[in-house]
CSV table of C-alpha atoms in Angstrom, one decimal:
chain,number,residue,atom,x,y,z
A,1,MET,CA,46.1,-40.7,24.4
A,2,VAL,CA,47.2,-40.6,28.0
A,3,GLN,CA,49.0,-37.6,29.3
A,4,ALA,CA,51.7,-37.9,32.0
A,5,TRP,CA,54.4,-35.5,33.3
A,6,TYR,CA,56.8,-34.9,36.1
A,7,MET,CA,55.2,-33.1,39.0
A,8,ASP,CA,56.3,-29.9,40.8
A,9,GLU,CA,57.1,-30.1,44.6
A,10,SER,CA,54.2,-27.9,45.6
A,11,ALA,CA,52.0,-28.9,48.5
A,12,ASP,CA,49.0,-27.0,47.0
A,13,ASP,CA,45.7,-28.6,46.3
A,14,PRO,CA,46.5,-32.1,45.0
A,15,ARG,CA,43.6,-31.9,42.5
A,16,THR,CA,45.4,-29.3,40.3
A,17,PRO,CA,47.8,-30.6,37.6
A,18,HIS,CA,51.1,-29.8,39.3
A,19,HIS,CA,53.2,-29.6,36.2
A,20,ALA,CA,56.9,-29.2,36.9
A,21,GLN,CA,58.4,-26.0,35.4
A,22,PRO,CA,59.8,-26.2,32.9
A,23,GLY,CA,57.3,-28.9,31.7
A,24,ARG,CA,58.7,-32.4,31.6
A,25,PRO,CA,56.2,-34.7,29.7
A,26,VAL,CA,56.4,-38.5,30.2
A,27,GLY,CA,55.6,-40.9,27.3
A,28,LEU,CA,54.1,-44.3,27.3
A,29,GLU,CA,57.5,-46.0,26.8
A,30,GLN,CA,58.8,-44.5,30.0
A,31,LEU,CA,55.7,-45.6,31.8
A,32,ARG,CA,56.1,-49.1,30.4
A,33,ARG,CA,59.7,-49.2,31.7
A,34,LEU,CA,58.2,-48.5,35.2
A,35,GLY,CA,55.8,-51.5,34.7
A,36,VAL,CA,52.8,-49.2,34.1
A,37,LEU,CA,50.5,-50.5,31.3
A,38,TYR,CA,47.9,-48.4,29.5
A,39,TRP,CA,45.0,-49.0,27.1
A,40,LYS,CA,42.5,-46.6,25.5
A,41,LEU,CA,39.1,-48.3,25.3
A,42,ASP,CA,35.5,-47.2,24.4
A,43,ALA,CA,34.0,-46.7,27.9
A,44,ASP,CA,30.5,-46.3,26.4
A,45,LYS,CA,30.5,-50.0,25.5
A,46,TYR,CA,32.3,-51.4,28.6
A,47,GLU,CA,29.5,-53.9,29.3
A,48,ASN,CA,29.9,-55.6,25.9
A,49,ASP,CA,33.4,-54.7,24.7
A,50,PRO,CA,35.4,-57.5,22.9
A,51,GLU,CA,38.6,-55.5,23.4
A,52,LEU,CA,38.1,-55.3,27.2
A,53,GLU,CA,37.2,-59.0,27.3
A,54,LYS,CA,40.3,-59.9,25.4
A,55,ILE,CA,42.5,-57.9,27.9
A,56,ARG,CA,40.7,-59.5,30.8
A,57,LYS,CA,41.2,-63.0,29.4
A,58,GLU,CA,44.9,-62.5,28.5
A,59,ARG,CA,45.7,-60.9,31.9
A,60,ASN,CA,43.4,-63.1,34.0
A,61,TYR,CA,41.4,-60.1,35.3
A,62,SER,CA,38.6,-62.3,36.6
A,63,TRP,CA,36.9,-60.1,39.2
A,64,MET,CA,35.5,-56.6,38.7
A,65,ASP,CA,33.3,-54.0,40.3
A,66,ILE,CA,32.5,-50.3,39.7
A,67,ILE,CA,33.2,-47.5,42.1
A,68,THR,CA,32.0,-43.9,41.9
A,69,ILE,CA,34.1,-41.4,43.8
A,70,CYS,CA,32.3,-38.2,44.5
A,71,LYS,CA,30.8,-36.6,47.6
A,72,ASP,CA,27.3,-37.8,46.9
A,73,LYS,CA,28.2,-41.4,46.2
A,74,LEU,CA,31.1,-42.5,48.3
A,75,PRO,CA,30.6,-43.1,52.0
A,76,ASN,CA,33.2,-41.4,54.2
A,77,TYR,CA,34.3,-39.4,51.1
A,78,GLU,CA,36.8,-37.0,52.8
A,79,GLU,CA,38.5,-39.8,54.7
A,80,LYS,CA,38.7,-42.0,51.6
A,81,ILE,CA,40.1,-39.2,49.4
A,82,LYS,CA,42.9,-38.6,52.0
A,83,MET,CA,43.6,-42.4,52.2
A,84,PHE,CA,43.8,-42.7,48.4
A,85,TYR,CA,46.3,-39.8,48.3
A,86,GLU,CA,48.6,-41.4,50.9
A,87,GLU,CA,51.7,-42.8,49.2
A,88,HIS,CA,51.3,-46.6,49.3
A,89,LEU,CA,51.8,-49.9,47.5
A,90,HIS,CA,49.9,-53.1,47.0
A,91,VAL,CA,51.1,-56.6,46.8
A,92,ASP,CA,48.9,-57.1,43.7
A,93,ASP,CA,48.6,-55.1,40.5
A,94,GLU,CA,46.1,-52.2,40.7
A,95,ILE,CA,43.9,-52.1,37.6
A,96,ARG,CA,41.5,-49.2,36.9
A,97,TYR,CA,39.4,-48.4,33.9
A,98,ILE,CA,37.8,-44.9,33.9
A,99,LEU,CA,34.2,-45.1,32.7
A,100,ASP,CA,33.4,-41.5,33.4
A,101,GLY,CA,35.0,-38.4,34.9
A,102,SER,CA,38.7,-38.1,35.6
A,103,GLY,CA,41.5,-38.1,38.1
A,104,TYR,CA,45.2,-38.6,38.6
A,105,PHE,CA,47.4,-41.5,39.4
A,106,ASP,CA,50.9,-40.5,40.7
A,107,VAL,CA,53.7,-43.0,40.5
A,108,ARG,CA,57.3,-42.9,41.6
A,109,ASP,CA,60.0,-43.3,38.9
A,110,GLU,CA,63.2,-45.2,39.4
A,111,GLU,CA,64.8,-42.1,41.0
A,112,ASP,CA,61.9,-41.6,43.4
A,113,ARG,CA,60.4,-38.6,41.6
A,114,TRP,CA,56.6,-38.2,41.1
A,115,ILE,CA,55.1,-38.7,37.7
A,116,ARG,CA,51.4,-37.6,37.4
A,117,ILE,CA,49.2,-39.7,35.0
A,118,SER,CA,46.0,-37.9,33.9
A,119,MET,CA,43.2,-40.4,33.6
A,120,GLU,CA,39.9,-39.8,31.9
A,121,LYS,CA,37.0,-41.6,30.3
A,122,GLY,CA,38.2,-44.6,28.3
A,123,ASP,CA,41.7,-44.8,30.0
A,124,MET,CA,42.6,-48.2,31.5
A,125,ILE,CA,45.8,-48.6,33.5
A,126,THR,CA,47.7,-51.3,35.4
A,127,LEU,CA,50.1,-50.3,38.1
A,128,PRO,CA,52.4,-53.2,39.0
A,129,ALA,CA,52.5,-54.7,42.5
A,130,GLY,CA,55.2,-53.0,44.6
A,131,ILE,CA,55.1,-49.6,42.9
A,132,TYR,CA,54.7,-46.6,45.2
A,133,HIS,CA,51.7,-44.6,44.0
A,134,ARG,CA,48.6,-42.5,45.0
A,135,PHE,CA,45.4,-41.4,43.5
A,136,THR,CA,43.4,-38.1,43.6
A,137,LEU,CA,40.5,-36.7,41.8
A,138,ASP,CA,41.1,-33.6,39.6
A,139,GLU,CA,39.2,-30.4,40.0
A,140,ARG,CA,36.0,-31.9,38.6
A,141,ASN,CA,35.7,-34.0,41.8
A,142,TYR,CA,34.2,-37.0,40.1
A,143,VAL,CA,35.3,-40.3,38.7
A,144,LYS,CA,33.5,-43.6,37.9
A,145,ALA,CA,35.9,-46.5,37.5
A,146,MET,CA,36.0,-50.2,37.0
A,147,ARG,CA,38.3,-52.0,39.5
A,148,LEU,CA,39.7,-55.3,38.2
A,149,PHE,CA,41.6,-58.0,40.0
A,150,VAL,CA,43.3,-61.3,39.3
A,151,GLY,CA,41.2,-63.6,41.6
A,152,ASP,CA,39.5,-62.3,44.6
A,153,PRO,CA,40.0,-58.6,45.4
A,154,VAL,CA,42.6,-57.5,48.0
A,155,TRP,CA,42.1,-54.0,49.1
A,156,THR,CA,45.1,-53.6,51.4
A,157,ALA,CA,47.3,-50.6,50.9
A,158,TYR,CA,50.6,-50.5,52.6
A,159,ASN,CA,51.8,-46.9,53.3
A,160,ARG,CA,55.4,-46.0,52.7
A,161,PRO,CA,57.8,-47.2,54.0
A,162,ALA,CA,56.8,-50.7,52.8
A,163,ASP,CA,60.1,-51.9,51.4
A,164,HIS,CA,60.1,-55.1,53.3
A,165,PHE,CA,57.2,-56.6,51.2
A,166,GLU,CA,58.2,-59.3,48.7
A,167,ALA,CA,56.2,-57.4,46.0
A,168,ARG,CA,58.4,-54.4,46.5
A,169,GLY,CA,61.6,-56.4,46.2
A,170,GLN,CA,60.3,-58.0,43.0
A,171,TYR,CA,59.3,-54.6,41.6
A,172,LEU,CA,62.8,-53.2,42.4
A,173,ALA,CA,64.4,-56.2,40.6
A,174,PHE,CA,62.1,-55.5,37.6
A,175,LEU,CA,63.3,-51.9,37.5
A,176,ALA,CA,66.9,-53.0,37.7
A,177,GLN,CA,66.3,-55.3,34.6
A,178,THR,CA,64.7,-52.5,32.6
A,179,ALA,CA,67.5,-49.9,33.4
């Protein structure tokens, strides 16, 4: 099961867990209220998994590819890692399925506090369009992930502040309804 928690305010290495003290765990229901969806799947059978196919069909995730993030595999690794960790939003949902390795997605809650979501093999997550977030590897420095999209992929990240985008307004309206 996914683990999530409120983060401390430390500017230390982002690849460490950064648990707030005292610890403040976050459950799936709180993530759902932020629009974050989560599934646990069998990553060893991702190429022929009826459960993954069902999710893709129900949610119209028609496009996919696989990315490996580590020094040996990702061109411009250092630059990309810094870019992934910049706080940003997308105008489309961000869907990631961890096939191997691990990392962290950080998302802002309704009071603008960071929640860290630990992602490892078999975890699949959807971050809603308009949510401020960022990604980093953990101390293992390796993740292999499936990226999914509704329709053609859009890779554009809009660094904060990006409140003028329609997707951000729609997300804030969603949060107001779930409060």
